[in-house]
XYZ file of C-alpha atoms in Angstrom:
507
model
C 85.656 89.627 84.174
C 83.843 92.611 85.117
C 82.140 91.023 88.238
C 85.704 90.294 89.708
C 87.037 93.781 88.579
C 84.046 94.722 90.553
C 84.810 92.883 93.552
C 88.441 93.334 93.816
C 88.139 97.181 93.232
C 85.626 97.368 95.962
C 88.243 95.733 98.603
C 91.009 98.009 96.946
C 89.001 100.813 97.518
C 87.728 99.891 100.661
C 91.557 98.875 101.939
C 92.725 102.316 100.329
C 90.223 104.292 102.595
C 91.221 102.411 105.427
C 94.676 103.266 104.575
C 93.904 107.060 104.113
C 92.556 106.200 107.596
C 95.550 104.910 108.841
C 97.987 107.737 108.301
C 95.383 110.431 110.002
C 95.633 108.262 112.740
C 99.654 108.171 112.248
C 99.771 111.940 111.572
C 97.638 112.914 114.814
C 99.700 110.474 116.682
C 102.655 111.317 115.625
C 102.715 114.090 113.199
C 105.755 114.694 110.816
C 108.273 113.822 113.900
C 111.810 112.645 113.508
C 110.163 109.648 114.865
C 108.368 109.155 112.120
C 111.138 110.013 110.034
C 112.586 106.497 111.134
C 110.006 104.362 110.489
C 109.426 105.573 107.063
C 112.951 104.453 106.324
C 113.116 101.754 108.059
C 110.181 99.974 106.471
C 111.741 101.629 102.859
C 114.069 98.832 102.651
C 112.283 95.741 102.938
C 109.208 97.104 100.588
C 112.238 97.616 97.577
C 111.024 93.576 96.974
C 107.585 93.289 99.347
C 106.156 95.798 97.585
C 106.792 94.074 93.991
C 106.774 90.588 95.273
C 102.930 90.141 94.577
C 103.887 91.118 90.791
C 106.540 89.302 90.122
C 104.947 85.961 91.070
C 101.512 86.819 89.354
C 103.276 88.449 85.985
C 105.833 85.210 85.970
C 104.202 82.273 87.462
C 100.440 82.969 86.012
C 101.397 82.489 82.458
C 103.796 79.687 83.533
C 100.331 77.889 84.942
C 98.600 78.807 81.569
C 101.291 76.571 79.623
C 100.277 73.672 82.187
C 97.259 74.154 82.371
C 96.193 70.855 80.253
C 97.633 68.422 82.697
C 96.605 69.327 85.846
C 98.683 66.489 88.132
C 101.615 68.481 86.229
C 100.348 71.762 87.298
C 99.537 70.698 90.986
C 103.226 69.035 91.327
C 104.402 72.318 89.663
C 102.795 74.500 92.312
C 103.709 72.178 95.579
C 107.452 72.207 94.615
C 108.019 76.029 94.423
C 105.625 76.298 97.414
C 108.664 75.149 99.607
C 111.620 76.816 98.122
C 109.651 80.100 98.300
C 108.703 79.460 102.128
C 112.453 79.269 102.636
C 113.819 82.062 100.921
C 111.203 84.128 102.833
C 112.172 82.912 106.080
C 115.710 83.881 105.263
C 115.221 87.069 103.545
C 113.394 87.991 106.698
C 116.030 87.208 109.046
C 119.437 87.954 106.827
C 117.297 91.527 106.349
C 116.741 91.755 110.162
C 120.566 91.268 110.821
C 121.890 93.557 108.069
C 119.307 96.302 109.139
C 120.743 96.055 112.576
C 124.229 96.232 111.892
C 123.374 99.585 109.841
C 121.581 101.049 112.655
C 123.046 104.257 112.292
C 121.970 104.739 108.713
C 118.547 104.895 110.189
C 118.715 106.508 113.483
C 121.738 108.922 114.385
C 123.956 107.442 116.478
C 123.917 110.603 118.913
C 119.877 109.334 119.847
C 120.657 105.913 121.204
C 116.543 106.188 122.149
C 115.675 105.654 118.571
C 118.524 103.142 118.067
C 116.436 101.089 120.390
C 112.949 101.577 118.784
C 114.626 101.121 115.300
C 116.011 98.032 115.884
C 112.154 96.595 117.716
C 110.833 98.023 114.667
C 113.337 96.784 112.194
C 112.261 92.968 113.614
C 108.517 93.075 113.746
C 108.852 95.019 109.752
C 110.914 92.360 108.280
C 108.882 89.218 109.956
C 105.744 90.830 108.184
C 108.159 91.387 105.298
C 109.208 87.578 105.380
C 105.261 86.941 105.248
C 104.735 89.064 102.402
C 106.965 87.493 100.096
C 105.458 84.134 100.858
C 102.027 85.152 100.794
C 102.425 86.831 97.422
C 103.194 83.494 95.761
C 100.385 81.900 97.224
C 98.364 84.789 96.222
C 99.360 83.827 92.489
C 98.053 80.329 92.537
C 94.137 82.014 94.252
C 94.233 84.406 91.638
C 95.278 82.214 88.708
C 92.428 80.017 89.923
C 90.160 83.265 89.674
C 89.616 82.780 93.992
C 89.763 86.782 93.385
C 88.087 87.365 96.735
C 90.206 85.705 98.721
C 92.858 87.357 98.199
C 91.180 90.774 98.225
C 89.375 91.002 101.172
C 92.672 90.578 103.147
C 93.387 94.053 101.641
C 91.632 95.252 104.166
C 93.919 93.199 107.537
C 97.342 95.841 107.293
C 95.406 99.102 107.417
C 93.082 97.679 109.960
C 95.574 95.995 112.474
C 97.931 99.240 112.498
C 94.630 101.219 113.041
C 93.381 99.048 115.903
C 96.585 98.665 117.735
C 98.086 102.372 117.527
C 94.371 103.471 118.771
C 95.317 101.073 121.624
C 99.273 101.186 122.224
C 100.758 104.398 120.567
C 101.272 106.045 124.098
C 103.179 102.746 125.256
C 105.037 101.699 122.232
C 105.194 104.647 119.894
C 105.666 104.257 116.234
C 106.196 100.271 117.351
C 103.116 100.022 118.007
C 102.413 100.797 113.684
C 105.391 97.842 113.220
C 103.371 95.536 115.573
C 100.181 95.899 113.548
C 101.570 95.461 110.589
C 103.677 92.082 111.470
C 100.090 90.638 112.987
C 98.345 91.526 109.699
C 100.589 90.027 107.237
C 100.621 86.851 109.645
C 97.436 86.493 109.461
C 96.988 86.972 106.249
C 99.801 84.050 105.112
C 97.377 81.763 107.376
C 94.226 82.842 105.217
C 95.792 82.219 102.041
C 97.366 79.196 102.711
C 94.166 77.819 103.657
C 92.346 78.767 100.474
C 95.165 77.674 98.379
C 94.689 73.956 99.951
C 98.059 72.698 99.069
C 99.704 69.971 101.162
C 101.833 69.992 104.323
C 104.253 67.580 101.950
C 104.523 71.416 100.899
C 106.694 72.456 103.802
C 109.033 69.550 103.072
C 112.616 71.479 102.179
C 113.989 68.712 99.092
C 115.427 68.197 95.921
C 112.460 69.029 93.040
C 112.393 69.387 89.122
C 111.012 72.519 88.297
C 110.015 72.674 84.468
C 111.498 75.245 82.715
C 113.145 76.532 85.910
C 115.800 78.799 83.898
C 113.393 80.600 82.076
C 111.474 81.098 85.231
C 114.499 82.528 87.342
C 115.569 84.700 84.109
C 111.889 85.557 83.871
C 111.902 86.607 87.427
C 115.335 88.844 87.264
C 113.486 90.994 84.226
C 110.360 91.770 85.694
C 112.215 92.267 89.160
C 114.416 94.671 87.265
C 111.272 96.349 85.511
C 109.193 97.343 88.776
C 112.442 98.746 90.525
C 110.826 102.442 89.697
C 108.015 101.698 92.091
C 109.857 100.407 95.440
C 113.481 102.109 95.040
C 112.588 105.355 93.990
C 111.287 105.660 97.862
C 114.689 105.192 99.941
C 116.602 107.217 97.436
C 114.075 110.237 98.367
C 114.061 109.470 101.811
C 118.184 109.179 101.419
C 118.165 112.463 99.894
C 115.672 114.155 102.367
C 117.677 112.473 105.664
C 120.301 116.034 104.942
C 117.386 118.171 105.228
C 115.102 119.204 108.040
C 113.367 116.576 110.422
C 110.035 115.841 109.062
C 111.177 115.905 105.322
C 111.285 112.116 105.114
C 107.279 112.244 106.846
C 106.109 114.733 104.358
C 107.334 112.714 101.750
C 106.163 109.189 103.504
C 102.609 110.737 103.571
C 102.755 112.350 100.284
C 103.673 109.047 98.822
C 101.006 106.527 100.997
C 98.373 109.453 99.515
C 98.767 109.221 95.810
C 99.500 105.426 96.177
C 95.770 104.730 97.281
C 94.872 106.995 94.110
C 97.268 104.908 91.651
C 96.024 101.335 93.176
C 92.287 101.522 93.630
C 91.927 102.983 89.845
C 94.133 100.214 87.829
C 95.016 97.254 89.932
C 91.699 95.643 90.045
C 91.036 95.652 86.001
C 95.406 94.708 85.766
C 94.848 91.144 88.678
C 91.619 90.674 86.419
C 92.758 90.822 83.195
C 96.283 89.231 83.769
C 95.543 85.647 83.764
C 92.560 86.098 80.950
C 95.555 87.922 78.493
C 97.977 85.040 79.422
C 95.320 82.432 78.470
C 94.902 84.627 74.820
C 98.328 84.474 74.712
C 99.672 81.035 75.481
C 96.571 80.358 72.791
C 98.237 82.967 70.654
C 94.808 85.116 69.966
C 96.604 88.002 71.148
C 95.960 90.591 68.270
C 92.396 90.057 68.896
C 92.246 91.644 72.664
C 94.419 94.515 71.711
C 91.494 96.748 71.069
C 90.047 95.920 74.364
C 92.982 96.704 76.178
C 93.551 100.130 75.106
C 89.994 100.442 75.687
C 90.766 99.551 79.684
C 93.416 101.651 79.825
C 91.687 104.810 78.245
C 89.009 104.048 80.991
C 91.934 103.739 83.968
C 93.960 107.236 82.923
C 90.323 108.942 82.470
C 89.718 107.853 86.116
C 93.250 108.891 87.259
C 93.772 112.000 85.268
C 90.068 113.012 86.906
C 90.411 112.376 90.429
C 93.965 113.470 90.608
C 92.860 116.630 89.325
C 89.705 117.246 92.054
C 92.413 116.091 94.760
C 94.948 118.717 93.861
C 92.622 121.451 93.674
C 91.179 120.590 97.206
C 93.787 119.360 98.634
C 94.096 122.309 101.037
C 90.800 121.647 102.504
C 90.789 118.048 102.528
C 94.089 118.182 104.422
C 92.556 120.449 107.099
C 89.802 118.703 107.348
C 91.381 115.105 107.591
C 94.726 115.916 108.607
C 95.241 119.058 111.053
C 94.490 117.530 114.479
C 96.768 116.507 117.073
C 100.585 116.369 116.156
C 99.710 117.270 112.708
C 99.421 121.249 112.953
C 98.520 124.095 110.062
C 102.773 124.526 109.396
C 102.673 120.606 108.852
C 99.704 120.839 106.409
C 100.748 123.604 104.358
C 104.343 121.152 104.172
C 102.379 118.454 102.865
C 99.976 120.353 100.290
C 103.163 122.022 98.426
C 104.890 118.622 97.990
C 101.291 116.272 97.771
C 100.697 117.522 93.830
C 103.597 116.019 92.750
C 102.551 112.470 94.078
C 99.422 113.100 92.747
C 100.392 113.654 89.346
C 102.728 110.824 90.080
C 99.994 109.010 90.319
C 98.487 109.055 87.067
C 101.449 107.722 85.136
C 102.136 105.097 88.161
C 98.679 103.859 87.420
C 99.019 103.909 83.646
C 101.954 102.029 84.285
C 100.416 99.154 86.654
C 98.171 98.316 83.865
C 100.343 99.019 80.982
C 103.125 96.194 82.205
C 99.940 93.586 82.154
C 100.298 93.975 78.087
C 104.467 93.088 78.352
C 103.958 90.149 81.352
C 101.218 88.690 79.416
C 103.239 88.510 76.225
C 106.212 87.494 78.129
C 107.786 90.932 76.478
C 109.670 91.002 79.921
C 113.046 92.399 78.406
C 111.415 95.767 76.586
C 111.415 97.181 79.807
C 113.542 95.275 82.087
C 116.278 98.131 81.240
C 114.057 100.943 81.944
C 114.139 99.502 85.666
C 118.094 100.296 85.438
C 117.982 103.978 83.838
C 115.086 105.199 85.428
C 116.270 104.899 89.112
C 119.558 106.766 88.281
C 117.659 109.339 86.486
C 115.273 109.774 89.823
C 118.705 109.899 91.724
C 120.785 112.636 90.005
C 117.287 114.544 89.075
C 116.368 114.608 92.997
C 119.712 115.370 94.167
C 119.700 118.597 91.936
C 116.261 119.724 92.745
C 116.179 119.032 96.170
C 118.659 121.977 96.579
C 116.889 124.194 95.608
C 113.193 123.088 96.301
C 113.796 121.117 99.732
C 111.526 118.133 99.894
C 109.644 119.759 97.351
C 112.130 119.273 94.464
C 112.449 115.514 95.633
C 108.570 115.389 94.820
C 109.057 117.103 91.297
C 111.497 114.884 90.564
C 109.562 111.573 91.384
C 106.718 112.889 89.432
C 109.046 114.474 86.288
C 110.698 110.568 86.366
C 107.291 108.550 86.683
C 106.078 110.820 83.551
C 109.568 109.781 81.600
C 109.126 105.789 82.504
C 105.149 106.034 81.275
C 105.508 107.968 77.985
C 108.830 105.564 77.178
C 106.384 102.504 78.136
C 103.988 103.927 75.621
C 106.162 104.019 72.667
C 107.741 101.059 73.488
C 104.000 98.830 73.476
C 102.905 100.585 70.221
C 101.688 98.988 67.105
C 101.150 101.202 64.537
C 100.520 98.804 61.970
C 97.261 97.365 64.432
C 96.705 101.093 65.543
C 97.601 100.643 69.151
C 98.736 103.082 71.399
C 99.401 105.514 68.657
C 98.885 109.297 68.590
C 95.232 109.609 69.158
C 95.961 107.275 72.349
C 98.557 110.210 73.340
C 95.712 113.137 72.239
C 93.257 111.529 74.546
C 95.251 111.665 77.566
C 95.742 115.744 76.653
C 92.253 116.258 75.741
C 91.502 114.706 79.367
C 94.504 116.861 81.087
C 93.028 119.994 79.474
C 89.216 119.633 80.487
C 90.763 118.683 83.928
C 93.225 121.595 83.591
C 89.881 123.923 83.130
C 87.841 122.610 85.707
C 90.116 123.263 87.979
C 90.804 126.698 87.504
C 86.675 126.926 87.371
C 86.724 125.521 90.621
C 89.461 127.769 92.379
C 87.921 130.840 91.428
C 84.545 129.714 93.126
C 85.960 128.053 95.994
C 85.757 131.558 98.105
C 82.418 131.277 97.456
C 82.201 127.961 99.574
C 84.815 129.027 102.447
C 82.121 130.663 104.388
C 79.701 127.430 104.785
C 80.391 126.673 108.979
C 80.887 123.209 108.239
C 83.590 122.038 106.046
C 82.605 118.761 105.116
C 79.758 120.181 103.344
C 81.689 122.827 101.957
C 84.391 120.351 100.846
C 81.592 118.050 99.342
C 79.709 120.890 97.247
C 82.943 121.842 95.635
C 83.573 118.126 94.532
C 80.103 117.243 93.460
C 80.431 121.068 91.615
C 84.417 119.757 89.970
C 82.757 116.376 88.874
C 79.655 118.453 86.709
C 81.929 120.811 85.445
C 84.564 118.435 84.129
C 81.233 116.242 82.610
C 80.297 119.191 80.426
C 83.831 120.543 79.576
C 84.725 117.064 78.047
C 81.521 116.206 76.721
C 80.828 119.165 74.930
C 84.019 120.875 74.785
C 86.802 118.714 74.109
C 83.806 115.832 72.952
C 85.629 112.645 75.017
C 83.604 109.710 73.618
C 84.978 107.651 76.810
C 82.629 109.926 78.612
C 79.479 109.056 76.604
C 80.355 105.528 77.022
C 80.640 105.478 80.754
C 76.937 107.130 80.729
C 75.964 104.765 78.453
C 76.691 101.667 80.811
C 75.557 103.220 83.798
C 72.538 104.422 82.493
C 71.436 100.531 81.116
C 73.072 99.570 84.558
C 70.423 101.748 86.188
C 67.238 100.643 83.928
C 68.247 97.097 84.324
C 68.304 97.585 88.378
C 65.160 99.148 88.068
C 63.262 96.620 86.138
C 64.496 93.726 88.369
């Protein structure tokens, strides 16, 4: 387990950099531009399912495989004949988004800039053919990763952020933000074609007929609760960008950014230990030895919100200079980066809770506990909606970011208490006085850190001065929670890498 964890955090980390890539390369191209504006929103819409298709199928259809598991003919026969009814509701859900999106043009572009009309409407089509993709290639993604072929459905992390890079570089005088669109449609392309190879199923597969799908009721119910439960993640984004469309141009970018940010943060810290450990807890499960793995899991997910809490606290307090450093070239100038750095903590401490929360729903999809929070995809949405439509007159974009961070924090601590077991002592109040503990010594460190950062601002280069302050945050919060507030998750991280170490040397 720990080898693939390994492995597919490497490629999430590797695809998140390239991603933090990506949107310097968007920013200097195109800055925080009404422009930009549009294609945030315009790619908003599809992602309210691409971006929780992957889930769905993996949280549904991976403990479906563990029940069939014993008869593998059944299992095979099982997989072909979705295979084809999921090709075709991707093809359609492409094209019947397509249409809709162009006959509510104007909801994207004003109708008084029939320039953008045009651009929205190239970009609406290439978006929702690598949107059709997506939803196909996250059921085949299911099946590789149920089969443990882990890396070969991580590497292809790395295709979106590289295409977009490689084809704005080449095309964003010509085409402008379609050139973004274009990359991302050739990525997601490709990467059906890669997975459909690996998955080796049949071209029988393509065949559009008549097939009896065990247990298909409790599959489509199934599917309508966890749907309903990730709504928080992909919604939340067009209802900011709805409410940030009345204020200045360049809201809906400084949110767009803010959001693409923290969302590297959030992935690359839990989703590698949640693909990992998904289809190992469904196998406990559907052998009901659940109990037994409890302890193990709260162990994981002390280890992701130590990560989280951590790094979201050394990006907050340098933000400022890693934004100027990264960001401030091009069309991306100082007023745009001091935009971004009041609304990016926010995200950031979105962040924490989102990633809490991508490994926390493992424990309810495993169990097949899909209803406990199926409703909290209702409420939580409408709570985001009326919160960011208060705050957002009085704080701008900035009270939409409060707002998605104040909601995140509701949906996580409400997770908590609804996955607790106090008679096995899981997730109970010392779970909940860790997580302050570790908010405190990061709370410290980084007011140790802005008082010495002056210190640093004269160094002529500011990578190095950028780097000495983060190697001088990570020391800092070692000692503060190792000797002050006495974290024993701390010890045991030095622990492993230390025998990690002695074992490398010896071999």
């Amino acid at each position: 387990m720990y080898k693939n964890t390994i492995v597919i955090t490497f490629f999430l980390v590797l695809s998140g950099v390239l991603g933090f890539v990506a949107q310097i390369v968007f920013a200097n191209s195109f800055g925080a531009s009404a422009e930009m504006d549009v294609y945030f929103k315009i790619l908003s819409v599809p992602a309210i399912l691409t971006g929780i298709s992957t889930i769905i199928f993996s949280s549904v259809l991976i403990p479906a495989f563990a029940k069939l598991k014993t008869n593998e003919l059944e299992l095979e026969t099982f997989i072909e004949s979705l295979f084809s009814l999921i090709f075709t509701f991707g093809v359609l859900f492409a094209l019947l988004g397509f249409v809709v999106s162009v006959y509510f043009t104007d909801y994207f572009i004003p109708e008084s800039t029939p320039y953008f009309r045009k651009i929205g409407i190239q970009v609406s089509l290439m978006v929702w053919i690598g949107s059709g993709f997506i939803v196909i290639s996250g059921y085949l993604s299911a099946i590789l990763n149920y089969r443990r072929k882990f890396f070969s459905v991580a590497w292809t992390n790395l295709l979106p952020a590289s295409l977009m890079i490689f084809v704005v570089l080449l095309f964003n005088e010509e085409l402008g933000i379609r050139s973004i669109a274009l990359g991302y449609s050739i990525a997601l392309v490709i990467q059906f074609i890669v997975f459909f190879k690996a998955s080796k199923l049949n071209m029988y597969s393509f065949k559009i007929e008549s097939v009896q799908i065990p247990f298909k009721n409790l599959l489509l119910q199934q599917s309508f609760l966890v749907t309903l439960s990730l709504l928080p993640f992909t919604i939340l984004a067009p209802i900011a960008y709805f409410w940030a469309s009345s204020l200045e141009i360049g809201s809906i970018s400084y949110l767009g950014y803010s959001q693409n940010f923290a969302g590297f943060l959030s992935v690359v810290v839990s989703m590698g230990i949640s693909i990992v450990s998904l289809p190992e807890l469904a196998d406990r499960f559907a052998d009901e030895n659940s109990d037994s793995s409890l302890f193990q899991f709260e162990k994981s997910l002390r280890l992701v919100m130590l990560l989280v809490i951590f790094a979201s606290g050394a990006l907050i307090t340098l933000r400022i200079p890693i934004l100027q450093l990264f960001y401030q070239r091009g069309a991306f100038d100082l007023e745009a980066v001091n935009n971004l750095s009041d609304v990016l903590p926010w995200y950031l401490l979105a962040a924490i809770f989102i990633a809490g929360l991508n490994f926390l729903r493992t424990f309810f999809y495993s169990r097949g506990e899909f209803k406990k929070i199926a409703w909290l995809g209702i409420i939580i949405p409408i709570i985001f909606f009326l919160l960011a439509g208060v705050l957002k007159e009085k704080f701008s974009f900035v009270g939409i970011g409060m707002a998605y961070s104040l909601t995140f924090a509701l949906l996580f601590f409400t997770t908590i208490f609804l996955a607790q077991r106090k008679d096995l002592q899981f997730l109970t109040n010392n779970f909940l006085f860790f997580i302050l503990k570790n908010t405190l010594a990061v709370i410290s460190t980084s007011l140790i850190v802005n008082f010495s950062l002056p210190i640093f601002a004269n160094i002529t280069y500011q990578l190095v001065s950028l780097t000495i302050s983060l190697i001088l945050f990570f020391f800092i919060y070692i000692l503060i929670s190792k000797f002050i507030f006495k974290l024993n998750e701390i010890q045991e991280i030095i622990t492993i890498l230390m025998s990690k170490l002695k074992s490398s040397v010896k071999s």
